[in-house]
XYZ file of C-alpha atoms in Angstrom:
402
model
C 5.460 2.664 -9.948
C 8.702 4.253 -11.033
C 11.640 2.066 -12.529
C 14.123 2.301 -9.254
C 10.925 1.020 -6.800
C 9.815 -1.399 -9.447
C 13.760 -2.778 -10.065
C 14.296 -3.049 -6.136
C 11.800 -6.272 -5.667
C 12.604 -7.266 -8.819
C 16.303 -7.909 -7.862
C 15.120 -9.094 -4.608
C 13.047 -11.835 -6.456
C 15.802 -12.541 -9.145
C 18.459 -12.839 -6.500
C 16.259 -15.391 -4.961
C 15.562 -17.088 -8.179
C 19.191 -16.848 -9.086
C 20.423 -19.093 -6.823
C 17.260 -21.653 -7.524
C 18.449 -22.041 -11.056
C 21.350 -23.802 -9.485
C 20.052 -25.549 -6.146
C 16.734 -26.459 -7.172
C 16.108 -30.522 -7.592
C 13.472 -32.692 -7.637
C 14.771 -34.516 -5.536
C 15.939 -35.297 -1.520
C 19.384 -34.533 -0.903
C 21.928 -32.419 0.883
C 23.044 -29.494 -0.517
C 25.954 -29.150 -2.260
C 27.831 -25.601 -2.371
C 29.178 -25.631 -5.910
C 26.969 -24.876 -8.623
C 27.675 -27.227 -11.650
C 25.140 -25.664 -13.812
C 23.785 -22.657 -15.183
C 20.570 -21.649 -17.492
C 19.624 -18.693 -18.254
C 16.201 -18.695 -17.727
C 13.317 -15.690 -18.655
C 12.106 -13.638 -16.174
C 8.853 -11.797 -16.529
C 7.565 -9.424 -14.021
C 3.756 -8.693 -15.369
C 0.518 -7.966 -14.084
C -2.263 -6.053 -15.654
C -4.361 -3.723 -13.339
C -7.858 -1.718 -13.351
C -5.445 1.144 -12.822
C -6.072 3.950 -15.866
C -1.996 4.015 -16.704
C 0.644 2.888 -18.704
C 0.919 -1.088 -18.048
C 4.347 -2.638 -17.217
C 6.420 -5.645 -18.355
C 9.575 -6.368 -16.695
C 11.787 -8.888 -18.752
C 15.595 -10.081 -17.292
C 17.050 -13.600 -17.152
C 18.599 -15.606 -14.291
C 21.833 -14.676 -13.376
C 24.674 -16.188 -11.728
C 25.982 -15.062 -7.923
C 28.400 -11.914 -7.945
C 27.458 -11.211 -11.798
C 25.674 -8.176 -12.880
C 22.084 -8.419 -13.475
C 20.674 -9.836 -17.184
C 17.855 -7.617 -18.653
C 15.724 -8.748 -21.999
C 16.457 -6.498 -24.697
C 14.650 -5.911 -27.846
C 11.893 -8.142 -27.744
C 8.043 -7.582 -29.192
C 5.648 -7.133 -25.903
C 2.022 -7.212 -26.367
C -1.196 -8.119 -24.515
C -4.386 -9.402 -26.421
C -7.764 -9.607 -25.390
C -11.075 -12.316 -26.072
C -12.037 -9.768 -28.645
C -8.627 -9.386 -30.390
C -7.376 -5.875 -29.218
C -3.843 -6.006 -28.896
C -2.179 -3.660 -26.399
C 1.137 -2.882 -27.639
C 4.224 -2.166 -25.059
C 7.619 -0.086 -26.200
C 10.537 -0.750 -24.557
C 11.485 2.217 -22.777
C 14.605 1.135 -20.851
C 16.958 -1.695 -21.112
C 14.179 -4.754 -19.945
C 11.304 -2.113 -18.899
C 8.348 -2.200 -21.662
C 5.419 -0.124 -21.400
C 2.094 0.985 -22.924
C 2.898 4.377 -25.198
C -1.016 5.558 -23.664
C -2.283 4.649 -20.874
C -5.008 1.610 -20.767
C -7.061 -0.275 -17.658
C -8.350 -4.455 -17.487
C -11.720 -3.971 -17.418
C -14.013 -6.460 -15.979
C -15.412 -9.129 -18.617
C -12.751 -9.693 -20.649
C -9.575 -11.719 -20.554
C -6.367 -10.813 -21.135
C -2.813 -12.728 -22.306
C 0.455 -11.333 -22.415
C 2.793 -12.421 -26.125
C 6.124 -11.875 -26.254
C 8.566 -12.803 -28.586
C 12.472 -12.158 -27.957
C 15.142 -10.417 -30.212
C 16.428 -14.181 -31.018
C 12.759 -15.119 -32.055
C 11.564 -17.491 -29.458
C 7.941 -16.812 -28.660
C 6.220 -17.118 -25.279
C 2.337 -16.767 -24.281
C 0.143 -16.725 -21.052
C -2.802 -18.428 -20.383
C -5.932 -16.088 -20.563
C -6.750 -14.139 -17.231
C -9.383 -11.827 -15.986
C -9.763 -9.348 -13.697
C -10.209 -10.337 -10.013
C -12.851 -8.593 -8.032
C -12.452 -4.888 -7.442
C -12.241 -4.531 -3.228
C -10.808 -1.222 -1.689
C -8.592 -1.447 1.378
C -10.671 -0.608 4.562
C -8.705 0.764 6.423
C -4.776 1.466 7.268
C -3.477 2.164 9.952
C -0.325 1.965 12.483
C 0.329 1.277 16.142
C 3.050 1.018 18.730
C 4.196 -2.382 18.957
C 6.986 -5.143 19.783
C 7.763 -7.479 17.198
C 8.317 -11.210 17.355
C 12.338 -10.340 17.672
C 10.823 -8.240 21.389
C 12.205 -4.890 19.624
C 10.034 -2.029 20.298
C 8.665 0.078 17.603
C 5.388 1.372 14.646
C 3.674 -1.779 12.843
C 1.112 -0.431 9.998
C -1.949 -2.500 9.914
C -4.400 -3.000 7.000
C -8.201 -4.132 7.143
C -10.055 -5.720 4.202
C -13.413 -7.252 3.957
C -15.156 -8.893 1.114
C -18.588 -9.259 2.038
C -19.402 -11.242 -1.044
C -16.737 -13.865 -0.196
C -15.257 -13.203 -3.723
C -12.206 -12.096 -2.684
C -9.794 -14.362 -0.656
C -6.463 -13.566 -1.753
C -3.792 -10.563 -1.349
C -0.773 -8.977 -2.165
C 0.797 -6.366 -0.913
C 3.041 -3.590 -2.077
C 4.251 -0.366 -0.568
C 5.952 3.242 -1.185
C 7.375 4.773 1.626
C 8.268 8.708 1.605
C 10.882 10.028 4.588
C 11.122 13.719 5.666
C 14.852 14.330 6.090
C 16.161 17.669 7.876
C 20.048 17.943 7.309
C 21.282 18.011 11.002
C 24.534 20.463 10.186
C 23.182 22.993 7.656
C 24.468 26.472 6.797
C 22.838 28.717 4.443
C 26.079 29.197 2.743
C 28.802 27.077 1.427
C 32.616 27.661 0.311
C 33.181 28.381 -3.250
C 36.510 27.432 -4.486
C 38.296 30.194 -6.464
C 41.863 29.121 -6.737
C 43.904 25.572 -5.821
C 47.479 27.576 -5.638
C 47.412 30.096 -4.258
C 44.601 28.705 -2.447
C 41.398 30.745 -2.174
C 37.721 30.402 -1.317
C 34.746 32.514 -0.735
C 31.405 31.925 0.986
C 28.221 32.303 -0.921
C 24.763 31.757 -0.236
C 23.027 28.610 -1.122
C 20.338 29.051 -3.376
C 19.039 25.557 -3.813
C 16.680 23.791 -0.957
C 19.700 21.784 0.729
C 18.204 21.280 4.000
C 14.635 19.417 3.775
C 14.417 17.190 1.384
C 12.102 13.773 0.512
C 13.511 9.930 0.666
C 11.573 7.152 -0.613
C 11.524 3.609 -0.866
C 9.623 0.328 -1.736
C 8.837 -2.684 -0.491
C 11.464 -5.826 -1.574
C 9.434 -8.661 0.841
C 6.553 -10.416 -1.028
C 3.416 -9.650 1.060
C 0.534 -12.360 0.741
C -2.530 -12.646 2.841
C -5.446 -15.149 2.476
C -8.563 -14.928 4.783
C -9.536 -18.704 4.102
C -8.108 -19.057 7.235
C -11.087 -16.997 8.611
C -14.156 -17.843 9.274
C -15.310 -14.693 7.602
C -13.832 -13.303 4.275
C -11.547 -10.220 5.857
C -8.256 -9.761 6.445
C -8.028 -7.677 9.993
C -4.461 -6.574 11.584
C -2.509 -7.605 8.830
C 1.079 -5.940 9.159
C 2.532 -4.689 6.508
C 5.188 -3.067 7.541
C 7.415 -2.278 10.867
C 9.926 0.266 11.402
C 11.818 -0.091 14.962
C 11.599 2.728 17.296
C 15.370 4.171 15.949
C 14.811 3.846 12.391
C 16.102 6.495 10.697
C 13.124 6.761 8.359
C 10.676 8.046 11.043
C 13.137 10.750 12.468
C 10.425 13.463 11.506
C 7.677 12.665 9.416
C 6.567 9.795 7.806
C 4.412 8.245 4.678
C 3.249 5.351 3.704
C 1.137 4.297 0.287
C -0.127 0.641 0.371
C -1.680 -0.962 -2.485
C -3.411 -4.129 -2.079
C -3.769 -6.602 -5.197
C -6.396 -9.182 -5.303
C -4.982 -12.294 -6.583
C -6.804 -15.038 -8.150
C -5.770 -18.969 -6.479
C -3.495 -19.582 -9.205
C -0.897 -16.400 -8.878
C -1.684 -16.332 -5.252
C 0.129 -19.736 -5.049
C 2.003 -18.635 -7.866
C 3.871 -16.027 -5.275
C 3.501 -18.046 -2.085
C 5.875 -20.702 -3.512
C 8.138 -17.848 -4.998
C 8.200 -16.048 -0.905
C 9.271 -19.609 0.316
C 12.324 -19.728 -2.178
C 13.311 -16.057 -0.883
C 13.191 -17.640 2.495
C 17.255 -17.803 2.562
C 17.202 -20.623 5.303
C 14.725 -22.615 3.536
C 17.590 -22.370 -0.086
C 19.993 -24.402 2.030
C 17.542 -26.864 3.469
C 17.363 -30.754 2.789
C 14.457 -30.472 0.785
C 14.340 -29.070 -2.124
C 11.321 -28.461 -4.344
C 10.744 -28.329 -7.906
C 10.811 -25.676 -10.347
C 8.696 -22.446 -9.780
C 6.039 -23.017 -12.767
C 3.894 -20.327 -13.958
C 1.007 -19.762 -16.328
C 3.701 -18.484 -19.308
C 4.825 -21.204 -21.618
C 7.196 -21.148 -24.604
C 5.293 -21.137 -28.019
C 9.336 -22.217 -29.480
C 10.437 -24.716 -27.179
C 7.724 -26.581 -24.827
C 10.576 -27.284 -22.897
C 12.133 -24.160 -22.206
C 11.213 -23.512 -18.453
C 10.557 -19.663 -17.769
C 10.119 -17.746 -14.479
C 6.644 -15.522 -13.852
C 2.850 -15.245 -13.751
C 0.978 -12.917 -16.028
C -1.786 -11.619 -13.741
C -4.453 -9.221 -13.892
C -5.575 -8.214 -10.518
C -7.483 -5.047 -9.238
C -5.393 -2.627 -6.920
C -6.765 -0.230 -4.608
C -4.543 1.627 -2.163
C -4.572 4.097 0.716
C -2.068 6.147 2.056
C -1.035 7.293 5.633
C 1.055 10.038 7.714
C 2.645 9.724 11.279
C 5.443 11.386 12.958
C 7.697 9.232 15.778
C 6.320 11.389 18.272
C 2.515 10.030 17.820
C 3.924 7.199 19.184
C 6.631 8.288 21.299
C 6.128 11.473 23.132
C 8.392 10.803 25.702
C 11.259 11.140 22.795
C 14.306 11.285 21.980
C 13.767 11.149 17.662
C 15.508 7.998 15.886
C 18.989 9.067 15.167
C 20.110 10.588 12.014
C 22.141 7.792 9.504
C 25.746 9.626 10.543
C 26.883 11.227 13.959
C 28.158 14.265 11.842
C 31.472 14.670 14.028
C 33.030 17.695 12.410
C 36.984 18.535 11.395
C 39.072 21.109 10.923
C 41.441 20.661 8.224
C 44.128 23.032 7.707
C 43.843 25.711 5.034
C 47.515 25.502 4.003
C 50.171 23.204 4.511
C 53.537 22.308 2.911
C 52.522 24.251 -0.294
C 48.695 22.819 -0.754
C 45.277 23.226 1.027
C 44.014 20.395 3.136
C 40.723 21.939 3.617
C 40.171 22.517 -0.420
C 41.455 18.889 -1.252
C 38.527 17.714 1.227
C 35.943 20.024 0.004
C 36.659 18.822 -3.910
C 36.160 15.002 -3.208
C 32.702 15.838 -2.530
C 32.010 13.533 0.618
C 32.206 16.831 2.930
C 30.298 20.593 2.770
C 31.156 23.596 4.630
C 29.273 23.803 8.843
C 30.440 26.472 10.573
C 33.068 28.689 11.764
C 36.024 27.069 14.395
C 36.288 29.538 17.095
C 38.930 28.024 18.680
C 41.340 26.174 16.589
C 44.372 24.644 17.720
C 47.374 24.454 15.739
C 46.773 21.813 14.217
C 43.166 22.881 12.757
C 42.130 25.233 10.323
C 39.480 27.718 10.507
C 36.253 26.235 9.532
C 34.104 23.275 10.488
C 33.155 20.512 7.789
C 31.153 17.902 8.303
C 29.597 14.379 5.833
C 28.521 15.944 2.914
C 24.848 14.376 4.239
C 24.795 16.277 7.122
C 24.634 19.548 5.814
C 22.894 18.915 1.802
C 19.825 16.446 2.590
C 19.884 16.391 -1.286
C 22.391 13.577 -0.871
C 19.881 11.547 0.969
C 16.642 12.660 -1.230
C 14.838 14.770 -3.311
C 14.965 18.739 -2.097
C 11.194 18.773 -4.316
C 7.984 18.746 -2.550
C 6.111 15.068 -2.973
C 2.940 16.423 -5.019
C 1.127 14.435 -2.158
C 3.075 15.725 1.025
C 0.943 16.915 3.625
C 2.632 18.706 6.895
């Protein structure tokens, strides 16, 4: 998982958790608006995997509303096992620490995560193992209408543990976009001179017309089947994209990966997606203090934020195109209408149309035909409209398939 993806539910959770370092009490009683106090509290983001790759640690700290967000620099990140090999993690960006190779749990052993800040204050899990391995059975999507009654594609995902070790899953998911720039040309206007003003057209020769969006899931995704009678998960959504999202416009992926949690980080993250729950922050009742399995070594008082698990992942990955699901058409709209203008190419001594092309929110369309006076003689349109690259990647996915 790449930093952006991986930083998206991480401020999702830490926006949550932001506001709980200042509205959380033991206690009944109305909420009050003002915060009166503040601590900055550790964050860590951390789970191990049977995945062969280089292992993650996320460390930030509790931030107030409106301020930026507070990454852990410069501490020592390591993970031990019952036999006393210690995984050591770099940090690689500001708060992101990872593995220099590239190391899997493996079943029989268990595993704690160490870390000790740039201030020296020393934290330490409690010893986990790997949960049991279970692939995803299948993954699929329909056409549906969600509880809101707004028509559209749910994807489904099917798990079964025949053993009955298994009862407890998260989800995550990567979604990739094809995106087809509604207004292109094949060439664009060069500028050659501001006064005198001058321009010239020349070809394009990057890919500015098809290009790749992604993004990742920010929701915290948790199924359990003890409340089945058998031990499967069937019909579980994961995610649903209304009939005019954007996203499905042409076609459409989907990665899943499905974590199986142990009791203790399952309820770890339940109690974490009821605090994200933005009704339930302004409710009379207010619970205690998230606790996790990662204590302070420094301070047994120091409270911090996070569960160190080490769950097996297995994932599974699906196409569709919004006409699988609705022939009868039209496509989802594209983000912008793309209404074009005409500005003038000189006027009162400077060049309307070369002032818009410079601030960079508008590209070159097509020829006006018919301008009247006061136009100019070529079409421009959102700069998104006619260069997809400002919407995505204009590379190939390494997994794309057409």
């Amino acid at each position: 998982m790449n930093l952006e993806n991986s930083a998206k539910r991480r401020f999702f959770r830490l926006c949550c958790i932001l506001l709980l370092g200042g509205l959380v009490t033991t206690c009944v009683e109305p909420f009050e608006t003002e915060i009166e106090s503040f601590e900055s509290i550790l964050i860590v983001d951390a789970t191990l995997t049977n995945e062969q790759k280089q292992q993650q640690v996320l460390l930030s700290r509790t931030f107030r509303f409106n301020e930026e967000q507070l990454v852990e620099t410069g501490a020592e990140v390591g993970i031990v096992d019952d036999q006393s090999t210690r995984f050591e993690f770099i940090e690689t960006e500001p708060g992101k620490y990872l593995t220099p190779s590239e190391f899997m749990a493996v079943p029989g052993r268990d595993y704690q995560l160490i870390i000790k800040t740039a201030e020296g204050n020393e934290y330490a899990s409690d010893f986990r193992s790997l949960t049991p391995v279970l692939e995803i059975d299948d993954l699929y999507a329909e056409r549906t209408v969600n509880g809101q009654g707004v028509l559209g594609i749910t994807v489904f995902a099917d798990s079964s543990d025949p053993q009955g070790n298994a009862k407890f899953y998260r989800y995550e998911y990567d979604e990739t976009y094809k995106i087809i720039a509604p207004r292109w040309s094949p060439v664009e206007i060069e500028v050659l001179s501001k006064n005198p003003p001058e321009i010239q057209f020349v070809t394009k020769t990057e890919e500015t017309r098809v290009c790749y969006g992604s993004a990742s899931s920010t929701d915290i995704i948790l199924a359990s089947s003890t409340e089945f009678d058998e031990d499967k998960v069937t019909r579980f959504p994961i995610r649903f994209l209304s009939k005019e999202n954007f996203l499905t416009q042409n076609r459409y992926s989907i990665l899943v990966r499905q974590f199986v949690q142990s009791p203790e980080a399952f309820a770890f993250y339940e109690t974490l997606k009821e605090f994200s729950d933005f009704e339930s922050l302004f409710s009379q009742t207010q619970p205690g203090f998230i606790t996790g399995n990662i204590v302070s070594r420094t301070n047994s008082s120091e409270k911090i934020i996070g569960f160190f698990d080490v769950s097996s992942v297995s994932s599974k990955r699906i196409f569709f195109e919004h006409i699988d699901f609705f022939p009868e058409g039209p496509p989802p709209p594209f983000i912008n209408d793309c209404e074009t203008f005409s500005p003038l190419f000189f006027f009162l001594g400077f060049s309307p149309l070369i002032d818009a092309l410079e601030t960079g929110f508008f590209t070159y369309f097509n020829v006006n035909d018919d301008p009247t006076p006061d136009e100019g003689p070529y079409l421009l349109v959102p700069k998104e409209c006619g260069d997809c690259r400002v919407l995505g990647s204009n590379k190939v996915p390494d997994f794309w398939e057409e």
